[in-house]
Amino acid sequence: MSNLSLNFSELRSASVATAAPKVAKGFKPSLFALSFLVATLAGLAGVWNGNKTYGPEMYADDGMVPAAEAFSRGQNYAVFDLNLNVRHLKDETIARLTSTPDVVILGASQWQEAHADQLPGYNMYNAHVHRDYWEDPLAVTEMLVRHNRLPKKMMIAVRDLQFTSLSDRKDYLWEPGIPFYRDMADRLGIEKESYWASLPINRIKALFSISMLFDNLTRWYTTKEHPHATTERQFDSLDTLLPDGSIVWSRNHLKFFTQERALSEVLKQVELRKNNTLNLDPAGIAAFEHLLDYLKAQGVQVYLTHPPYNPLFYDRIQGTPFAEGLAKLDALVQRWSRERDMPILGSFNPYEVGCDPSMFIDAEHSNPSCIGKVLAQFAAVDQARSKK
């Protein structure tokens, strides 16, 4: 046993001798740090490229080109879902149009199910983008102008959150439209938002998301159907993008969009919005007014358009600060209409449009039946004006 024990002085000597780490001969801390940095950067690059590879419709530089090419051939394009770079898609599609549309719709996803065949007698293109802000009408108009496809008639939607200031926004889907917005601002001769304030930093951060890469990889390797050009209009699990700019939900999505779910979404949105007085950014309003004046000078007849709400939502927000904000926004649109001879179509009030709860999948996204009523209103007003 004595051979296996140490006295106190020996233990102290041993601890002192082992306190400092042994450094291998020839070890260079700077080389270790450089190796660690290279490995870290390689890992980040792998995540970045992985998200572009397995989520191309949202993040690849040319991710929406296959869809635009399919449209130019008269085909549809099936996608996993609508989480995609819709602004890039619109630019690529507009660049390939062989003729200028009679009428173009600008707006947010409330218009995603507005199909061209619902407006007979017109060559219509639906240029909606998801979650639009005031920069988006400028951005999409820039796409139309630079590709020489500016129409003679435009339906430009004005929605509740459209004039939210940059600092108060909670999402980043609008960021891919920034370069187009900045070019149109230059064309209009107006001051642009700060370059640094409008950097697509959130989009860049998302590309480094490991959890998103995991989700993209899992989806890619477990699904039976992948995005592709097609002549089919509807699929079980894939949503379909149409050449006219509209979409068709998958059968699985339509089964998911029950009236019970719609009511649940309505109640959530009521709680989220009822105390929102609406942030009407003066800079955004001024820029939008400059756009309206530019379009009028170009001979474009603008139809200002309100997307209707689900009646279940509209009824529940009456008497709230949100409803007061909507009234202020509507008064603003009324003034634009009077000053620039721009008719107003639709209404936030669904009863004025003739839409009922069965036509909605949530608080504000309606199906073709409701949107079709607004398109029919456009046709009636436009034809009446043409006879004067």
C-alpha positions as a printed Julia matrix, in Angstrom:
388×3 Matrix{Float64}:
   0.0    0.0     0.0
   2.91   2.4     0.76
   3.89   2.38   -2.88
   0.42   3.7    -3.83
   0.3    6.7    -1.45
   1.83  10.18   -1.4
   2.59  12.38    1.6
   1.46  15.99    1.78
   4.68  17.5     0.45
   4.72  15.09   -2.48
   1.05  15.9    -3.28
   1.76  19.63   -3.26
   4.77  19.15   -5.51
   2.71  17.04   -7.88
  -0.11  19.62   -8.06
   2.34  22.42   -8.75
   3.99  20.36  -11.43
   0.66  19.66  -13.19
  -1.01  23.08  -12.69
   0.29  24.5   -15.95
  -0.86  22.73  -19.15
   1.8   21.06  -21.13
   2.4   22.75  -24.46
   3.39  20.45  -27.26
   6.67  21.22  -28.84
   6.19  23.5   -31.84
   2.62  24.49  -30.89
   1.61  27.92  -32.27
  -1.51  29.58  -30.75
  -1.92  31.75  -33.84
  -2.12  28.68  -36.06
  -4.77  27.14  -33.79
  -6.86  30.34  -33.9
  -6.59  30.51  -37.67
  -7.64  26.87  -38.02
 -10.63  27.47  -35.75
 -11.64  30.54  -37.75
 -11.37  28.69  -41.05
 -13.46  25.79  -39.7
 -16.11  28.19  -38.38
 -16.32  30.09  -41.67
 -16.52  26.8   -43.57
 -19.4   25.71  -41.36
 -21.27  28.98  -41.84
 -20.7   28.79  -45.59
 -22.08  25.27  -45.54
 -25.26  26.4   -43.78
 -25.57  29.38  -46.14
 -25.2   27.24  -49.27
 -27.37  24.49  -47.82
 -30.29  26.86  -47.28
 -29.91  28.18  -50.81
 -29.74  24.65  -52.21
 -32.65  23.14  -50.31
 -34.78  26.29  -50.07
 -34.08  27.74  -53.53
 -37.49  29.33  -54.06
 -36.85  31.6   -51.09
 -33.09  32.08  -51.02
 -31.27  31.05  -54.2
 -30.25  33.96  -56.44
 -31.93  32.29  -59.43
 -34.42  30.27  -57.4
 -37.55  31.62  -59.14
 -36.14  31.58  -62.67
 -37.47  28.04  -63.37
 -40.98  29.22  -62.48
 -40.72  32.31  -64.69
 -39.41  30.16  -67.54
 -42.35  27.79  -67.09
 -44.77  30.72  -67.25
 -43.19  31.91  -70.49
 -44.03  28.48  -71.95
 -47.62  28.68  -70.75
 -47.04  26.19  -67.92
 -47.76  26.39  -64.2
 -45.2   25.82  -61.46
 -45.77  23.66  -58.37
 -44.04  24.62  -55.1
 -43.84  23.28  -51.55
 -45.67  26.35  -50.21
 -45.87  30.1   -50.69
 -42.78  30.86  -48.59
 -40.83  32.04  -51.6
 -39.16  35.14  -52.99
 -42.28  36.43  -54.71
 -40.66  39.78  -55.58
 -37.91  38.02  -57.5
 -40.58  35.9   -59.17
 -42.53  38.97  -60.31
 -39.44  40.62  -61.79
 -38.39  37.48  -63.67
 -41.95  36.94  -64.92
 -42.5   40.54  -66.04
 -39.17  40.43  -67.88
 -40.51  37.51  -69.94
 -43.98  38.88  -70.77
 -44.43  39.02  -74.52
 -47.01  41.82  -74.35
 -48.09  44.56  -71.96
 -51.12  43.58  -69.85
 -54.31  45.61  -70.09
 -54.48  45.82  -66.3
 -52.07  44.94  -63.47
 -52.97  44.34  -59.84
 -50.61  45.62  -57.14
 -51.24  44.49  -53.61
 -50.48  41.94  -50.93
 -51.47  38.3   -50.5
 -55.15  39.22  -50.1
 -55.11  39.2   -53.92
 -53.27  35.92  -54.43
 -56.39  34.07  -55.63
 -57.44  36.74  -58.16
 -57.27  34.78  -61.41
 -57.09  36.28  -64.89
 -60.04  34.2   -66.11
 -62.21  36.04  -63.58
 -61.78  39.21  -65.64
 -62.97  38.25  -69.14
 -62.16  40.69  -71.9
 -58.95  41.86  -70.21
 -55.37  40.67  -70.33
 -54.75  40.84  -66.57
 -51.54  40.23  -64.64
 -51.66  39.76  -60.87
 -48.45  41.36  -59.53
 -49.29  40.91  -55.84
 -46.46  40.33  -53.37
 -46.73  38.88  -49.87
 -46.89  41.36  -46.98
 -46.47  44.49  -48.99
 -45.4   47.8   -47.49
 -45.4   51.21  -49.13
 -42.07  50.52  -50.84
 -43.6   47.6   -52.75
 -45.91  49.52  -55.1
 -42.86  51.59  -56.03
 -40.74  48.45  -56.44
 -43.2   46.52  -58.62
 -43.92  49.6   -60.72
 -40.16  49.86  -61.28
 -40.18  46.28  -62.59
 -42.96  47.15  -65.04
 -41.21  50.31  -66.2
 -37.74  48.85  -66.68
 -39.16  45.94  -68.7
 -41.4   48.27  -70.76
 -44.58  46.62  -69.48
 -46.31  49.52  -67.73
 -50.05  49.04  -68.42
 -52.71  51.65  -69.07
 -54.73  50.51  -66.04
 -53.62  49.47  -62.56
 -55.54  48.31  -59.51
 -53.42  49.4   -56.54
 -54.53  48.02  -53.21
 -54.19  49.97  -49.98
 -54.21  47.76  -46.88
 -54.09  48.43  -43.15
 -50.38  47.88  -42.44
 -49.08  49.25  -45.72
 -47.71  52.49  -44.28
 -46.04  50.97  -41.22
 -42.7   52.69  -40.64
 -39.49  50.76  -41.12
 -38.67  50.63  -37.42
 -42.01  49.05  -36.48
 -42.05  46.15  -38.94
 -41.92  42.61  -37.6
 -41.11  40.66  -40.76
 -38.57  40.77  -43.56
 -40.33  39.32  -46.62
 -40.32  42.8   -48.17
 -36.52  43.06  -48.19
 -35.87  41.55  -51.68
 -37.82  44.46  -53.17
 -35.5   47.11  -51.73
 -33.25  47.52  -54.82
 -36.3   48.06  -57.05
 -37.79  50.54  -54.58
 -34.56  52.53  -54.46
 -34.4   52.72  -58.27
 -37.99  53.94  -58.46
 -37.32  56.51  -55.75
 -34.49  57.82  -57.93
 -36.83  57.84  -60.92
 -39.36  59.86  -58.91
 -36.69  62.17  -57.57
 -37.62  61.56  -53.92
 -35.45  60.96  -50.89
 -34.73  57.3   -50.19
 -34.65  55.58  -46.84
 -31.26  55.22  -45.23
 -29.13  52.59  -46.96
 -28.08  51.12  -43.63
 -31.59  51.14  -42.18
 -32.95  49.24  -45.19
 -30.2   46.64  -45.48
 -31.73  43.12  -45.77
 -30.01  42.08  -42.57
 -32.82  39.76  -41.42
 -32.77  37.89  -44.7
 -29.01  37.47  -44.42
 -29.33  36.2   -40.84
 -31.95  33.67  -41.92
 -29.5   32.12  -44.37
 -27.27  31.19  -41.41
 -30.11  29.43  -39.58
 -29.22  25.83  -38.74
 -32.81  25.03  -37.74
 -34.07  26.29  -41.08
 -31.49  24.17  -42.88
 -32.69  21.14  -40.92
 -36.29  21.88  -41.89
 -35.35  22.39  -45.55
 -33.32  19.17  -45.65
 -36.05  17.19  -43.92
 -38.7   18.47  -46.31
 -36.57  17.86  -49.38
 -35.76  14.25  -48.54
 -39.09  13.18  -47.07
 -41.57  14.63  -49.56
 -42.79  12.69  -52.58
 -43.31  15.78  -54.75
 -40.74  18.49  -55.47
 -41.17  21.9   -57.15
 -41.5   21.57  -60.92
 -43.07  22.97  -64.07
 -46.41  21.4   -64.86
 -49.57  21.57  -66.91
 -51.59  20.47  -63.87
 -53.42  23.11  -61.88
 -53.76  21.45  -58.47
 -51.87  18.89  -56.39
 -52.37  17.06  -53.12
 -49.42  18.59  -51.24
 -47.95  21.26  -53.54
 -49.39  24.74  -54.09
 -49.45  25.95  -57.7
 -48.22  29.23  -59.15
 -50.05  30.3   -62.32
 -48.65  32.35  -65.23
 -51.14  35.15  -64.51
 -49.46  35.74  -61.12
 -52.14  34.07  -59.0
 -52.0   30.86  -56.96
 -54.02  27.68  -56.42
 -53.92  26.02  -53.01
 -53.1   22.33  -52.66
 -55.91  19.93  -51.76
 -54.28  19.39  -48.37
 -54.25  23.13  -47.72
 -57.91  23.44  -48.65
 -58.78  20.64  -46.23
 -56.81  22.47  -43.56
 -58.62  25.76  -44.16
 -61.76  24.92  -42.21
 -64.24  27.47  -40.93
 -63.29  26.48  -37.38
 -59.66  27.35  -38.13
 -60.76  30.61  -39.8
 -62.66  31.66  -36.67
 -59.64  30.8   -34.52
 -57.42  32.96  -36.73
 -59.96  35.78  -36.63
 -59.99  35.8   -32.82
 -56.18  35.86  -32.71
 -56.03  38.78  -35.13
 -58.67  40.71  -33.21
 -56.55  40.49  -30.07
 -53.38  41.45  -31.95
 -54.84  44.4   -33.81
 -57.73  45.9   -31.86
 -55.51  48.41  -30.03
 -53.33  49.18  -33.05
 -54.11  52.74  -34.13
 -52.24  52.13  -37.42
 -48.83  53.58  -38.01
 -49.22  55.87  -41.03
 -45.64  56.82  -41.87
 -45.63  60.35  -43.42
 -42.6   59.47  -45.56
 -44.37  56.42  -46.91
 -47.53  58.38  -47.65
 -45.54  61.06  -49.47
 -43.68  58.47  -51.55
 -46.95  56.75  -52.46
 -48.45  60.06  -53.53
 -45.43  60.7   -55.75
 -45.99  57.28  -57.33
 -49.65  58.08  -58.03
 -48.66  61.37  -59.66
 -46.0   59.61  -61.74
 -48.49  57.01  -63.0
 -51.04  59.69  -63.86
 -48.37  61.57  -65.82
 -47.59  58.34  -67.69
 -51.23  58.0   -68.76
 -52.01  55.14  -66.37
 -55.53  55.02  -64.96
 -55.21  53.96  -61.33
 -58.02  52.25  -59.44
 -57.42  52.47  -55.69
 -58.59  49.22  -54.14
 -59.44  48.05  -50.63
 -59.27  44.32  -49.78
 -62.34  43.31  -47.73
 -62.04  41.69  -44.31
 -63.75  38.56  -43.07
 -67.1   39.75  -41.65
 -66.29  37.89  -38.43
 -63.2   40.06  -38.02
 -64.78  43.27  -39.25
 -67.66  43.03  -36.79
 -65.35  42.39  -33.82
 -63.05  45.36  -34.41
 -65.79  47.95  -34.59
 -65.33  50.69  -31.97
 -61.65  49.85  -31.42
 -58.56  52.0   -32.06
 -57.87  49.77  -35.06
 -61.21  50.67  -36.61
 -60.43  54.35  -36.02
 -57.13  53.85  -37.82
 -58.91  52.22  -40.75
 -61.25  55.21  -40.96
 -58.25  57.58  -41.15
 -56.65  55.46  -43.85
 -59.91  55.32  -45.8
 -60.23  59.12  -45.57
 -56.73  59.42  -46.99
 -57.62  57.17  -49.93
 -60.83  59.15  -50.48
 -58.74  62.31  -50.79
 -56.37  60.7   -53.29
 -59.37  59.57  -55.3
 -60.9   63.05  -55.44
 -57.66  64.88  -56.21
 -56.44  62.5   -58.92
 -59.65  61.09  -60.42
 -58.82  57.57  -59.27
 -61.93  55.44  -58.56
 -62.08  53.35  -55.4
 -62.9   49.66  -55.66
 -63.75  47.18  -52.93
 -64.0   48.13  -49.28
 -62.62  47.13  -45.89
 -66.29  46.53  -45.12
 -67.11  43.07  -46.53
 -70.84  43.77  -46.53
 -70.35  46.51  -49.13
 -68.56  44.01  -51.39
 -70.94  41.13  -50.74
 -68.49  38.72  -49.1
 -69.53  36.29  -46.33
 -67.42  34.32  -43.8
 -67.45  31.15  -45.9
 -65.29  32.96  -48.47
 -62.36  33.48  -46.07
 -59.58  31.24  -44.75
 -58.68  33.68  -41.95
 -59.26  37.34  -41.02
 -58.34  38.82  -44.4
 -57.51  36.21  -47.06
 -60.53  35.45  -49.2
 -61.1   32.9   -51.93
 -61.8   33.65  -55.62
 -65.52  34.12  -54.94
 -64.97  37.26  -52.86
 -62.07  38.61  -54.93
 -64.14  38.0   -58.05
 -66.7   40.51  -56.81
 -64.01  43.22  -56.69
 -62.81  42.28  -60.18
 -66.38  42.47  -61.46
 -66.66  45.92  -59.89
 -63.51  46.99  -61.72
 -64.89  45.79  -65.05
 -68.18  47.63  -64.5
 -66.55  50.91  -63.45
 -63.89  50.75  -66.15
 -66.39  50.07  -68.92
 -68.67  52.85  -67.7
 -65.76  55.3   -67.74
 -64.71  54.23  -71.23
 -68.16  55.17  -72.57
 -67.91  58.77  -71.36
